């Protein structure tokens, strides 16, 4: 009777793939692998201390998720977020938050205030003297509370799936956020007050303006330049 394969023999390969995937994706999200950079399998493998096979598998997975584009014998090109991706992602997150506030009962809405006040206080400290990625984490956690109000785990799960792109968008918008730091915190405080009071329409409008102030400059930067008109177009 043939002996069974040792199950433990597959663990190092799986571990190497998962580690390569996690570390490469984190570097892309955090901007250490910038959009437009061509990633080399051999260089990544050397840096991560693994063979090229797990790196190749990790890059294929990242291509499926839309982070890179693989070019045979050249490497993997880090993709830039498109203006459409920024808008669509922001629209989905906004909708999930509004639904959460809309569906919550009075007691549930009132109960979130202590959590949100604590997150806002931490945001102020992070903007004053903490690393910016700490503020990003706190901001994402702040907005997630509104999604949780829906009581629908599928909503929170979907919101969490967008987290990496949200981190990338906020990192790309860091200069805008830093310039508007006090306004951003005040807008968060206003959103908290409106949600707790159940003023859904005002909450939705305030959230829309809050989103636009942060992400519209990024959308404009990512949008292709409009073609300039010339004389031959004037009669069309």
N, CA and C of each residue as an Amber inpcrd file, in Angstrom:
protein
   708
   0.8600000  -1.2050000   0.0000000   0.0000000   0.0000000   0.0000000
   0.8860000   1.2430000   0.0000000   0.6780000   2.1330000  -0.9560000
   1.5610000   3.3060000  -1.0260000   1.3810000   4.2010000   0.1840000
   2.4710000   4.7690000   0.6240000   2.3770000   5.6610000   1.7830000
   1.7380000   6.9770000   1.3860000   1.0370000   7.5650000   2.3440000
   0.3760000   8.8450000   2.0940000   1.4180000   9.9490000   2.0520000
   1.2030000  10.9350000   1.1830000   2.1560000  12.0540000   1.1510000
   2.1380000  12.8140000   2.4580000   3.2780000  13.2630000   2.8570000
   3.3800000  14.0400000   4.0890000   2.7080000  15.3870000   3.8820000
   1.5980000  15.6100000   4.6390000   0.8310000  16.8590000   4.4700000
   1.6740000  18.0700000   4.7960000   2.6440000  17.8700000   5.7050000
   3.4470000  19.0240000   6.1070000   4.3820000  19.5020000   5.0090000
   4.6300000  18.6160000   3.9990000   5.5780000  18.9860000   2.9510000
   5.0800000  20.1140000   2.0830000   3.7480000  20.3250000   2.0300000
   3.1940000  21.3930000   1.1960000   3.1140000  22.7220000   1.9290000
   3.2950000  22.7040000   3.2450000   3.0880000  23.9270000   4.0220000
   4.0940000  25.0210000   3.7070000   5.4110000  24.7140000   3.5660000
   6.3460000  25.7990000   3.2730000   6.0230000  26.5300000   1.9820000
   5.6150000  25.7830000   0.9110000   5.2900000  26.4190000  -0.3610000
   4.0840000  27.3270000  -0.2210000   3.0410000  26.8110000   0.4740000
   1.8480000  27.6360000   0.6840000   2.1970000  28.8670000   1.4840000
   2.9900000  28.7100000   2.5300000   3.3940000  29.8230000   3.3670000
   4.1750000  30.8530000   2.5630000   5.0500000  30.3930000   1.6890000
   5.8480000  31.3120000   0.8770000   4.9730000  32.1060000  -0.0770000
   3.9770000  31.4440000  -0.6720000   3.0580000  32.1400000  -1.5740000
   2.2710000  33.2030000  -0.8230000   1.7210000  32.8190000   0.3230000
   0.9120000  33.7610000   1.0870000   1.7400000  34.9420000   1.5700000
   2.9770000  34.6560000   1.9920000   3.8340000  35.7450000   2.4680000
   4.2070000  36.6690000   1.3150000   4.5420000  36.0820000   0.1700000
   4.8850000  36.9030000  -0.9890000   3.6990000  37.7600000  -1.4040000
   2.5310000  37.1520000  -1.4520000   1.3190000  37.8800000  -1.8360000
   1.0590000  39.0440000  -0.8790000   1.0940000  38.7550000   0.4190000
   0.7730000  39.7810000   1.4140000   1.7760000  40.9300000   1.3740000
   3.0580000  40.6010000   1.2450000   4.0780000  41.6440000   1.2970000
   4.1010000  42.4840000   0.0160000   3.8980000  41.8470000  -1.1200000
   3.8700000  42.6190000  -2.3720000   2.6470000  43.5170000  -2.4140000
   1.4950000  42.9760000  -2.0200000   0.2900000  43.8000000  -2.0320000
   0.3970000  44.9660000  -1.0630000   0.9310000  44.7120000   0.1300000
   1.0880000  45.8000000   1.0980000   1.9930000  46.8920000   0.5480000
   3.0600000  46.4890000  -0.1480000   3.9720000  47.4770000  -0.7240000
   3.2930000  48.3060000  -1.8060000   2.3870000  47.6840000  -2.5600000
   1.6390000  48.4170000  -3.5910000   0.6640000  49.3840000  -2.9400000
  -0.1120000  48.8960000  -1.9770000  -1.1280000  49.7230000  -1.3130000
  -0.4850000  50.9160000  -0.6200000   0.6470000  50.6800000   0.0240000
   1.3040000  51.7430000   0.7900000   2.1760000  52.6540000  -0.0690000
   2.2540000  52.3630000  -1.3680000   2.9920000  53.2380000  -2.2680000
   4.4720000  52.9690000  -2.3430000   4.9540000  51.8840000  -1.7230000
   6.3770000  51.5460000  -1.8260000   6.7050000  50.9620000  -3.2000000
   5.7430000  50.2890000  -3.8040000   5.8150000  49.9410000  -5.2300000
   4.8490000  50.8800000  -5.9390000   5.3760000  51.9080000  -6.5610000
   4.5310000  52.9650000  -7.1050000   3.8920000  52.5540000  -8.4370000
   2.7420000  53.1510000  -8.7680000   2.1230000  52.8840000 -10.0680000
   3.0820000  53.1800000 -11.2080000   3.1000000  52.2820000 -12.2090000
   3.9800000  52.4600000 -13.3480000   5.3140000  51.7570000 -13.2120000
   5.6050000  51.2190000 -12.0090000   6.8650000  50.5070000 -11.7930000
   6.7140000  49.0590000 -12.2750000   7.7480000  48.5500000 -12.9540000
   7.7580000  47.1630000 -13.3990000   8.4760000  46.3270000 -12.3370000
   7.7520000  45.3670000 -11.7710000   8.2980000  44.5090000 -10.7300000
   8.9560000  43.2850000 -11.3560000  10.1410000  42.9770000 -10.9050000
  10.8930000  41.8240000 -11.4090000  10.6990000  40.6380000 -10.4750000
  10.3640000  39.4850000 -11.0490000  10.2050000  38.2710000 -10.2420000
  11.4740000  37.9600000  -9.4560000  12.5990000  37.9990000 -10.1250000
  13.8590000  37.6200000  -9.4770000  14.2290000  38.6020000  -8.3700000
  13.9970000  39.9000000  -8.5930000  14.3210000  40.8900000  -7.5650000
  13.3930000  40.7620000  -6.3700000  12.1050000  40.5150000  -6.6330000
  11.1690000  40.3120000  -5.5340000  11.5360000  39.0650000  -4.7350000
  11.8740000  37.9940000  -5.4490000  12.2310000  36.7460000  -4.7740000
  13.4440000  36.9470000  -3.8740000  14.4450000  37.6580000  -4.3720000
  15.6490000  37.9050000  -3.5800000  15.3270000  38.7520000  -2.3470000
  14.5100000  39.7750000  -2.5340000  14.1600000  40.6560000  -1.4190000
  13.3400000  39.9320000  -0.3540000  12.4760000  39.0170000  -0.7840000
  11.5960000  38.3000000   0.1490000  12.2340000  37.0250000   0.6880000
  13.3580000  36.6060000   0.0940000  14.0180000  35.4010000   0.5540000
  13.2840000  34.1250000   0.1960000  12.6260000  34.1310000  -0.9810000
  11.9090000  32.9540000  -1.4560000  12.3320000  32.6780000  -2.8980000
  11.8700000  31.5400000  -3.4350000  12.1580000  31.2480000  -4.8360000
  11.2150000  32.0410000  -5.7370000  11.4500000  31.9820000  -7.0330000
  10.6120000  32.7370000  -7.9690000   9.2140000  32.1340000  -8.1110000
   9.0640000  30.8440000  -7.8210000   7.7600000  30.1980000  -8.0200000
   6.6610000  30.8140000  -7.1500000   6.8320000  30.9650000  -5.8370000
   5.7760000  31.6050000  -5.0410000   5.5340000  33.0640000  -5.4370000
   6.5970000  33.7570000  -5.8560000   6.4310000  35.1370000  -6.3130000
   5.5650000  35.1720000  -7.5660000   5.8300000  34.2400000  -8.4940000
   5.0450000  34.1710000  -9.7300000   3.5660000  33.8960000  -9.4220000
   3.3170000  32.9910000  -8.4810000   1.9420000  32.6760000  -8.0890000
   1.2740000  33.8750000  -7.4290000   2.0190000  34.5680000  -6.5740000
   1.4740000  35.7480000  -5.8960000   1.1370000  36.8430000  -6.8950000
   2.0090000  37.0670000  -7.8820000   1.7630000  38.0990000  -8.8890000
   0.5430000  37.7600000  -9.7470000   0.3480000  36.4670000 -10.0450000
  -0.8340000  36.0680000 -10.8130000  -2.1030000  36.3850000 -10.0350000
  -2.0690000  36.1570000  -8.7410000  -3.2290000  36.4660000  -7.8920000
  -3.4610000  37.9720000  -7.8450000  -2.3910000  38.7310000  -7.7380000
  -2.5230000  40.1910000  -7.7120000  -3.0440000  40.7240000  -9.0430000
  -2.6760000  40.0820000 -10.1430000  -3.2300000  40.4770000 -11.4380000
  -4.7270000  40.2010000 -11.4830000  -5.1640000  39.0710000 -10.9570000
  -6.5960000  38.7610000 -10.9220000  -7.3770000  39.8010000 -10.1200000
  -6.7380000  40.3610000  -9.1050000  -7.3940000  41.3540000  -8.2500000
  -7.2560000  42.7830000  -8.7910000  -6.5210000  42.9360000  -9.8790000
  -6.4210000  44.2520000 -10.5040000  -5.3010000  45.1390000 -10.0090000
  -4.3330000  44.5670000  -9.2680000  -3.2440000  45.3870000  -8.7490000
  -2.0880000  45.5220000  -9.7400000  -1.8400000  44.4960000 -10.5430000
  -0.7200000  44.5280000 -11.4810000  -1.1650000  43.9730000 -12.8300000
  -0.3590000  44.2390000 -13.8570000  -0.5300000  43.6280000 -15.1760000
   0.7730000  42.9150000 -15.5180000   0.6840000  41.6090000 -15.7690000
   1.8800000  40.8090000 -16.0360000   2.2100000  40.8360000 -17.5240000
   3.4880000  41.0860000 -17.8160000   3.9890000  41.0550000 -19.1850000
   5.0410000  39.9570000 -19.2690000   4.8060000  39.0090000 -20.1430000
   5.7000000  37.8590000 -20.2690000   7.1420000  38.2940000 -20.4880000
   8.0380000  37.7150000 -19.6970000   9.4830000  37.9290000 -19.7850000
   9.9120000  39.3550000 -19.4140000   8.9640000  40.1630000 -18.9630000
   9.3190000  41.5290000 -18.5740000   9.0750000  41.7780000 -17.0890000
   7.9920000  41.2590000 -16.5640000   7.6770000  41.4800000 -15.1630000
   6.2180000  41.8540000 -14.9850000   5.9240000  42.4480000 -13.8470000
   4.5490000  42.8360000 -13.5190000   4.4970000  44.3450000 -13.3100000
   3.6530000  45.0020000 -14.0900000   3.5190000  46.4580000 -14.0150000
   2.4830000  46.8100000 -12.9510000   2.8720000  47.6600000 -11.9940000
   1.9430000  48.1130000 -10.9560000   0.9320000  49.0610000 -11.5860000
  -0.3530000  48.7120000 -11.4620000  -1.4080000  49.5100000 -12.0840000
  -1.6960000  50.7680000 -11.2930000  -2.0700000  51.7960000 -12.0090000
  -2.5660000  53.0210000 -11.3990000  -4.0610000  52.8790000 -11.1860000
  -4.5560000  53.4290000 -10.0930000  -5.9950000  53.5180000  -9.9340000
  -6.5490000  54.4210000 -11.0290000  -7.6850000  54.0620000 -11.5670000
  -8.3270000  54.9290000 -12.5540000  -9.2930000  55.8720000 -11.8470000
  -9.6280000  56.9640000 -12.5280000 -10.6090000  57.8980000 -11.9750000
 -11.9360000  57.1900000 -11.7090000 -12.3090000  56.2660000 -12.5970000
 -13.5660000  55.5300000 -12.4190000 -13.5220000  54.6640000 -11.1700000
 -12.3830000  53.9900000 -10.9330000 -12.2580000  53.1540000  -9.7370000
 -12.3930000  53.9810000  -8.4660000 -11.8000000  55.1630000  -8.4530000
 -11.9070000  56.0320000  -7.2810000 -13.3530000  56.4360000  -7.0590000
 -14.0380000  56.8520000  -8.1250000 -15.4350000  57.2770000  -7.9920000
 -16.3260000  56.1200000  -7.5720000 -16.1780000  54.9740000  -8.2410000
 -17.0460000  53.8380000  -7.9480000 -16.8490000  53.3480000  -6.5200000
 -15.6010000  53.2540000  -6.0970000 -15.3200000  52.7930000  -4.7430000
 -15.8870000  53.7570000  -3.7080000 -15.7020000  55.0560000  -3.9400000
 -16.2320000  56.0610000  -3.0150000 -17.7570000  56.0160000  -2.9800000
 -18.3900000  55.8060000  -4.1290000 -19.8600000  55.7270000  -4.1820000
 -20.3860000  54.5480000  -3.3690000 -19.7210000  53.3960000  -3.5010000
 -20.1670000  52.2080000  -2.7730000 -20.0340000  52.4220000  -1.2680000
 -18.8990000  52.9340000  -0.8340000 -18.6940000  53.1500000   0.6040000
 -19.6990000  54.1510000   1.1460000 -19.9820000  55.2000000   0.3800000
 -20.9560000  56.1860000   0.8240000 -22.3350000  55.5560000   0.9620000
 -22.7440000  54.7700000  -0.0260000 -24.0590000  54.1370000   0.0030000
 -24.2060000  53.2160000   1.2030000 -23.1820000  52.4330000   1.4930000
 -23.2480000  51.5090000   2.6230000 -23.4000000  52.2600000   3.9420000
 -22.7260000  53.3950000   4.0660000 -22.8350000  54.1790000   5.3040000
 -24.2260000  54.7880000   5.4560000 -24.7570000  55.2980000   4.3670000
 -26.0940000  55.9180000   4.4300000 -27.1510000  54.8720000   4.7900000
 -27.0620000  53.7010000   4.1700000 -28.0160000  52.6320000   4.4800000
 -27.9260000  52.2500000   5.9490000 -26.7100000  52.1910000   6.4740000
 -26.5450000  51.8460000   7.8820000 -27.2520000  52.8230000   8.7980000
 -27.0520000  54.1160000   8.5660000 -27.6940000  55.1400000   9.4050000
 -29.2100000  55.1040000   9.2140000 -29.6400000  54.8890000   7.9830000
 -31.0740000  54.8780000   7.6760000 -31.7910000  53.7240000   8.3620000
 -31.1610000  52.5610000   8.4220000 -31.8170000  51.3670000   8.9490000
 -31.7430000  51.2470000  10.4740000 -30.8320000  51.9600000  11.0920000
 -30.6240000  51.7970000  12.5320000 -31.7550000  52.4140000  13.3390000
 -32.0220000  51.8130000  14.4750000 -32.9910000  52.3830000  15.4010000
 -32.3740000  53.4890000  16.2300000 -33.2160000  54.2290000  16.9310000
 -32.7560000  55.3910000  17.7070000 -31.6970000  54.9980000  18.7320000
 -31.9320000  53.9200000  19.4590000 -30.9850000  53.5160000  20.5030000
 -29.6360000  53.1060000  19.9170000 -29.6590000  52.3840000  18.7990000
 -28.4100000  51.9690000  18.1600000 -27.6160000  53.1670000  17.6630000
 -28.3240000  54.1510000  17.0890000 -27.6210000  55.3460000  16.5980000
 -27.0010000  56.1190000  17.7530000 -27.7460000  56.2520000  18.8580000
 -27.2270000  56.9910000  20.0180000 -26.0390000  56.2660000  20.6420000
 -26.0380000  54.9410000  20.5660000 -25.0000000  54.1440000  21.2310000
 -23.6400000  54.2620000  20.5660000 -23.5980000  54.7210000  19.3040000
 -22.3050000  54.7830000  18.6110000 -21.4990000  56.0220000  18.9920000
 -22.1320000  56.9930000  19.6390000 -21.4420000  58.2550000  19.9160000
 -20.1420000  58.0770000  20.7110000 -20.1330000  57.3160000  21.8140000
 -18.8680000  57.1750000  22.5540000 -17.7300000  56.5950000  21.7070000
 -18.0260000  55.6040000  20.8710000 -17.0020000  55.0250000  20.0070000
 -16.4730000  56.0460000  19.0190000 -17.3940000  56.8060000  18.4150000
 -16.9820000  57.7860000  17.4130000 -16.2130000  58.9430000  18.0420000
 -16.6150000  59.3660000  19.2290000 -15.8960000  60.4490000  19.9120000
 -14.4580000  60.0250000  20.2160000 -14.2970000  58.7650000  20.6350000
 -12.9510000  58.2580000  20.9190000 -12.1040000  58.2180000  19.6440000
 -12.7070000  57.7620000  18.5430000 -11.9760000  57.7020000  17.2760000
 -11.5970000  59.0900000  16.7830000 -12.4790000  60.0640000  16.9640000
 -12.1790000  61.4350000  16.5450000 -11.0280000  62.0020000  17.3670000
 -11.0430000  61.7480000  18.6730000  -9.9480000  62.2380000  19.5240000
  -8.6100000  61.6310000  19.0870000  -8.6120000  60.3580000  18.7440000
  -7.3880000  59.7060000  18.2760000  -6.9650000  60.2540000  16.9150000
  -7.9340000  60.5950000  16.0700000  -7.6190000  61.1820000  14.7680000
  -6.9000000  62.5170000  14.9450000  -7.3810000  63.3270000  15.8650000
  -6.7480000  64.6260000  16.1140000  -5.3000000  64.4460000  16.5490000
  -5.0610000  63.4720000  17.4150000  -3.6910000  63.2280000  17.8860000
  -2.8180000  62.7130000  16.7400000  -3.3850000  61.8290000  15.9030000
  -2.6170000  61.2740000  14.7870000  -2.2540000  62.3410000  13.7650000
  -3.1720000  63.2590000  13.5060000  -2.8880000  64.3280000  12.5500000
  -1.8800000  65.3150000  13.1140000  -1.8740000  65.4670000  14.4350000
  -0.9570000  66.4270000  15.0520000   0.4740000  65.9020000  15.0900000
   0.6470000  64.6550000  15.5130000   2.0220000  64.1820000  15.6890000
   2.2150000  62.6970000  15.3990000   1.2240000  62.0460000  14.8210000
   1.3590000  60.6230000  14.5480000   1.6220000  60.3680000  13.0760000
   2.0140000  59.1470000  12.7450000   2.1900000  58.8100000  11.3230000
   0.8560000  58.8680000  10.5980000   0.8960000  59.2400000   9.3260000
  -0.3420000  59.4350000   8.5810000  -1.1110000  58.1350000   8.4090000
  -0.3960000  57.0050000   8.3410000  -1.1210000  55.7490000   8.1780000
  -1.9570000  55.4080000   9.4070000  -1.5840000  55.9520000  10.5780000
  -2.4220000  55.7770000  11.7670000  -3.7370000  56.5180000  11.5910000
  -3.6670000  57.7370000  11.0500000  -4.8950000  58.4870000  10.7930000
  -5.7740000  57.7540000   9.7830000  -5.1700000  57.1960000   8.7450000
  -5.9380000  56.4710000   7.7360000  -6.7060000  55.3190000   8.3660000
  -6.0250000  54.5470000   9.2060000  -6.6870000  53.4270000   9.8730000
  -7.8510000  53.9130000  10.7280000  -7.6510000  54.9950000  11.4590000
  -8.7040000  55.5380000  12.3260000  -9.8790000  56.0680000  11.5020000
  -9.5870000  56.7090000  10.3740000 -10.6540000  57.2330000   9.5200000
 -11.4960000  56.1040000   8.9480000 -10.8450000  55.0340000   8.5060000
 -11.5790000  53.8930000   7.9530000 -12.4390000  53.2490000   9.0360000
 -11.8850000  53.1140000  10.2340000 -12.6620000  52.5490000  11.3450000
 -13.8400000  53.4420000  11.7020000 -13.6470000  54.7560000  11.6320000
 -14.7260000  55.7020000  11.9190000 -15.8930000  55.5080000  10.9610000
 -15.6190000  55.4980000   9.6770000 -16.6950000  55.3620000   8.6950000
 -17.3220000  53.9690000   8.7280000 -16.5560000  52.9720000   9.1260000
 -17.0920000  51.6050000   9.2030000 -18.2010000  51.4960000  10.2420000
 -18.1320000  52.3120000  11.2890000 -19.1610000  52.2680000  12.3380000
 -20.5470000  52.5280000  11.7530000 -20.6420000  53.4380000  10.7940000
 -21.9350000  53.7300000  10.1700000 -22.4440000  52.5370000   9.3780000
 -21.5360000  51.8000000   8.7380000 -21.9280000  50.6010000   8.0040000
 -22.4320000  49.5340000   8.9700000 -21.7650000  49.4050000  10.1120000
 -22.1610000  48.4090000  11.1170000 -23.5790000  48.6350000  11.6090000
 -24.0400000  49.8850000  11.5740000 -25.3940000  50.1920000  12.0500000
 -26.4680000  49.4400000  11.2800000 -26.1650000  49.0140000  10.0630000
 -27.1580000  48.2920000   9.2640000 -27.5130000  46.9500000   9.8890000
 -26.5780000  46.3940000  10.6670000 -26.7880000  45.0660000  11.2230000
 -26.6410000  43.9580000  10.1980000 -26.1680000  44.3160000   9.0050000
 -26.0370000  43.3510000   7.9220000 -24.5580000  42.9980000   7.7500000
 -24.1680000  41.7620000   8.1180000 -22.7470000  41.3970000   8.0160000
 -22.2190000  41.4070000   6.5910000 -23.0960000  41.2280000   5.5970000
 -22.6440000  41.2760000   4.2130000 -22.1950000  42.6870000   3.8400000
 -22.8560000  43.6960000   4.3890000 -22.4560000  45.0790000   4.1280000
 -21.0690000  45.3530000   4.7010000 -20.8470000  44.9530000   5.9590000
 -19.5440000  45.2130000   6.5720000 -18.4490000  44.4030000   5.8800000
 -18.7720000  43.1930000   5.4520000 -17.7950000  42.3700000   4.7410000
 -17.4070000  43.0310000   3.4230000 -18.3860000  43.5590000   2.7000000
 -18.1000000  44.2050000   1.4180000 -17.2940000  45.4850000   1.6390000
 -17.6510000  46.2430000   2.6760000 -16.8960000  47.4490000   3.0090000
 -15.4390000  47.1000000   3.2940000 -15.2140000  46.0190000   4.0470000
 -13.8530000  45.6100000   4.3850000 -13.0590000  45.1900000   3.1530000
 -13.7350000  44.6220000   2.1620000 -13.0420000  44.2050000   0.9440000
 -12.4970000  45.4040000   0.1630000 -13.0910000  46.5620000   0.3710000
 -12.6370000  47.7690000  -0.3170000 -11.5340000  48.4950000   0.4490000
 -11.1330000  47.9390000   1.5850000 -10.2230000  48.6540000   2.4720000
  -8.8910000  48.9980000   1.8030000  -8.2880000  48.0380000   1.1220000
  -6.9770000  48.2960000   0.5160000  -7.0220000  49.4430000  -0.4780000
  -8.0730000  49.4760000  -1.2920000  -8.1860000  50.5700000  -2.2610000
  -8.4600000  51.8960000  -1.5440000  -9.2070000  51.8250000  -0.4370000
  -9.4510000  53.0390000   0.3320000  -8.1440000  53.5560000   0.9370000
  -7.3100000  52.6680000   1.4510000  -6.0100000  53.0700000   1.9840000
  -5.1740000  53.7320000   0.8930000  -5.1370000  53.1100000  -0.2810000
  -4.3580000  53.6690000  -1.3860000  -4.8780000  55.0520000  -1.7790000
  -6.2020000  55.1850000  -1.8440000  -6.7850000  56.4750000  -2.2150000
  -6.4480000  57.5560000  -1.1950000  -6.5190000  57.2140000   0.0960000
  -6.2220000  58.2020000   1.1290000  -4.7390000  58.5590000   1.1490000
  -3.8770000  57.5740000   0.9010000  -2.4470000  57.8800000   0.8170000
  -2.1580000  58.8100000  -0.3550000  -2.8290000  58.5490000  -1.4800000
  -2.6460000  59.4060000  -2.6460000  -3.2140000  60.8050000  -2.4080000
  -4.1770000  60.9100000  -1.4770000  -4.8210000  62.1970000  -1.1750000
  -4.2480000  62.8300000   0.0870000  -3.0950000  62.3480000   0.5310000
  -2.5410000  62.7990000   1.8120000  -2.3530000  64.3090000   1.8690000
  -1.8800000  64.9160000   0.7850000  -1.6310000  66.3620000   0.8100000
  -2.9270000  67.1390000   1.0160000  -4.0150000  66.6640000   0.4110000
  -5.3160000  67.3210000   0.5710000  -5.8010000  67.1710000   2.0060000
  -5.6860000  65.9560000   2.5480000  -6.1660000  65.7030000   3.9110000
  -5.3720000  66.5220000   4.9130000  -4.0530000  66.5700000   4.7480000
  -3.2250000  67.3400000   5.6870000  -3.5630000  68.8280000   5.6180000
  -3.8150000  69.3140000   4.4320000  -4.1360000  70.7330000   4.2540000
  -5.4830000  71.0740000   4.9000000  -6.3900000  70.0940000   4.8870000
  -7.7380000  70.3130000   5.4270000  -7.9220000  69.5840000   6.7640000
  -6.8520000  69.3390000   7.4970000  -6.9140000  68.4750000   8.6760000
  -8.0180000  68.8740000   9.6500000  -8.0770000  70.1410000  10.0190000
  -9.0860000  70.5650000  10.9890000 -10.4920000  70.4320000  10.4200000
 -10.6510000  70.7350000   9.1070000 -11.9640000  70.5870000   8.4830000
 -12.3920000  69.1230000   8.4350000 -11.4520000  68.2280000   8.1500000
 -11.7760000  66.8010000   8.0870000 -12.2980000  66.3170000   9.4330000
 -11.6190000  66.6860000  10.5040000 -12.0460000  66.2570000  11.8350000
 -13.3990000  66.8690000  12.1820000 -13.5900000  68.1480000  11.8480000
 -14.8940000  68.7850000  12.1110000 -16.0140000  68.1250000  11.3110000
 -15.7070000  67.7100000  10.0820000 -16.7130000  67.0150000   9.2670000
 -17.0580000  65.6580000   9.8850000 -16.0620000  64.9810000  10.4220000
 -16.3350000  63.7180000  11.1140000 -17.2360000  63.9460000  12.3240000
 -16.9610000  65.0170000  13.0520000 -17.7900000  65.3250000  14.2220000
 -19.2270000  65.6460000  13.7910000 -19.3780000  66.3520000  12.6910000
 -20.7100000  66.6800000  12.1590000 -21.4330000  65.4100000  11.7090000
 -20.7290000  64.5140000  11.0500000 -21.3380000  63.2490000  10.6270000
 -21.8120000  62.4480000  11.8370000 -21.0140000  62.4260000  12.8870000
 -21.4020000  61.7310000  14.1150000 -22.6960000  62.3120000  14.6780000
 -22.7750000  63.6370000  14.7620000 -23.9630000  64.2900000  15.3170000
 -25.2150000  63.9900000  14.4850000 -25.0840000  64.0630000  13.1690000
 -26.2320000  63.8270000  12.2940000 -26.6840000  62.3660000  12.3570000
 -25.7360000  61.4450000  12.4010000 -26.0880000  60.0280000  12.4770000
 -26.7900000  59.7250000  13.7920000 -26.2440000  60.2330000  14.8900000
 -26.8430000  59.9790000  16.2000000 -28.2530000  60.5470000  16.2890000
 -28.4880000  61.6610000  15.5880000 -29.8150000  62.2890000  15.6060000
 -30.7660000  61.6750000  14.5930000 -30.2750000  60.7820000  13.7530000
 -31.1360000  60.1490000  12.7560000 -31.5110000  61.0640000  11.6000000
 -30.7030000  62.0960000  11.3500000 -30.9830000  63.0230000  10.2500000
 -30.3210000  62.4840000   8.9830000 -30.9830000  61.5210000   8.3790000
 -30.3770000  60.7470000   7.2930000 -30.0630000  61.6180000   6.0810000
 -30.9940000  62.4690000   5.6640000 -30.7860000  63.2870000   4.4710000
 -29.5980000  64.2310000   4.6620000 -29.5110000  64.8680000   5.8250000
 -28.3900000  65.7680000   6.0950000 -27.0810000  64.9900000   6.2080000
 -27.1580000  63.8100000   6.8230000 -25.9770000  62.9610000   6.9150000
 -25.4700000  62.6160000   5.5200000 -26.3680000  62.2210000   4.6300000
 -25.9870000  61.8270000   3.2690000 -25.3400000  62.9880000   2.5210000
 -25.8990000  64.1710000   2.6330000 -25.3550000  65.3290000   1.9310000
 -23.9970000  65.7380000   2.5050000 -23.8660000  65.6980000   3.8240000
 -22.5910000  66.0390000   4.4660000 -21.5170000  65.0340000   4.0890000
 -21.8950000  63.7580000   4.0430000 -20.9530000  62.7010000   3.6640000
 -20.5110000  62.8790000   2.2080000 -21.4520000  63.2470000   1.3390000
 -21.1080000  63.4560000  -0.0760000 -20.0980000  64.5910000  -0.2100000
 -20.3330000  65.7050000   0.4800000 -19.4050000  66.8400000   0.3980000
 -18.0400000  66.4680000   0.9750000 -18.0680000  65.7390000   2.0820000
 -16.8360000  65.2800000   2.7270000 -16.0150000  64.4280000   1.7650000
 -16.6800000  63.5090000   1.0960000 -16.0150000  62.6430000   0.1130000
 -15.4570000  63.4510000  -1.0400000 -16.2600000  64.3650000  -1.5850000
 -15.8430000  65.1310000  -2.7580000 -14.6370000  66.0200000  -2.4680000
 -14.6150000  66.6260000  -1.2820000 -13.4960000  67.5140000  -0.9300000
 -12.1800000  66.7520000  -0.9050000 -12.2290000  65.4900000  -0.4920000
 -11.0070000  64.7020000  -0.3770000 -10.6130000  64.0580000  -1.6970000
 -11.6000000  63.4710000  -2.3950000 -11.2660000  62.6350000  -3.5440000
 -11.4100000  63.3090000  -4.9060000 -12.1420000  64.4130000  -5.0100000
 -12.2640000  65.0540000  -6.3220000 -10.9180000  65.4850000  -6.9060000
  -9.9880000  66.0420000  -6.0830000  -8.6730000  66.3790000  -6.6630000
  -7.9550000  65.1510000  -7.2050000  -8.0990000  64.0000000  -6.5310000
  -7.4650000  62.7760000  -7.0090000  -8.1030000  62.3140000  -8.3090000
  -9.4320000  62.3940000  -8.4010000 -10.1350000  62.0210000  -9.6350000
  -9.6620000  62.8850000 -10.7930000  -9.5010000  64.1830000 -10.5360000
  -9.0490000  65.0890000 -11.5930000  -7.6330000  64.7530000 -12.0400000
  -6.7650000  64.3910000 -11.0830000  -5.3930000  64.0350000 -11.4320000
  -5.3450000  62.7700000 -12.2850000  -6.2600000  61.8340000 -12.0060000
  -6.2400000  60.5510000 -12.7000000  -7.0090000  60.5710000 -14.0180000
  -7.8470000  61.5830000 -14.2090000  -8.6460000  61.6520000 -15.4300000
  -7.7670000  62.0200000 -16.6160000  -7.9800000  61.3630000 -17.7660000
  -7.2000000  61.7270000 -18.9530000  -7.5170000  63.1440000 -19.3850000
  -6.4970000  63.8150000 -19.8790000  -6.6960000  65.1960000 -20.3260000
  -7.6520000  65.2260000 -21.5010000  -8.5430000  66.2040000 -21.4870000
  -9.4920000  66.3420000 -22.5940000  -8.7400000  66.7810000 -23.8350000
  -9.0740000  66.2200000 -24.9910000  -8.3760000  66.6260000 -26.2250000
  -8.6630000  68.0810000 -26.5590000  -7.6410000  68.7540000 -27.0270000
  -7.8330000  70.1530000 -27.4030000  -8.4780000  70.2190000 -28.7830000
  -9.3680000  71.1620000 -28.9390000 -10.0590000  71.2960000 -30.2170000
  -9.1880000  72.0840000 -31.1910000  -9.3990000  71.8660000 -32.4510000
  -8.6870000  72.6600000 -33.4450000  -9.7030000  73.1060000 -34.5030000
  -9.2370000  73.7750000 -35.4470000 -10.1330000  74.3540000 -36.4500000
 -10.9280000  73.3240000 -37.1940000 -10.3390000  72.1060000 -37.3850000
 -11.0350000  71.1220000 -38.1880000 -12.2240000  70.5500000 -37.4660000
 -12.3040000  70.7650000 -36.1140000 -13.4250000  70.2190000 -35.3560000
 -14.6230000  71.1640000 -35.3460000 -14.4130000  72.4040000 -35.7040000
 -15.4470000  73.4100000 -35.5030000 -16.6620000  73.1950000 -36.3690000
 -16.5500000  72.4440000 -37.4630000 -17.6890000  72.2760000 -38.3530000
 -18.3550000  70.9150000 -38.1710000 -17.8840000  70.1510000 -37.1490000
 -18.4650000  68.8210000 -36.9730000 -19.7100000  68.9000000 -36.1220000
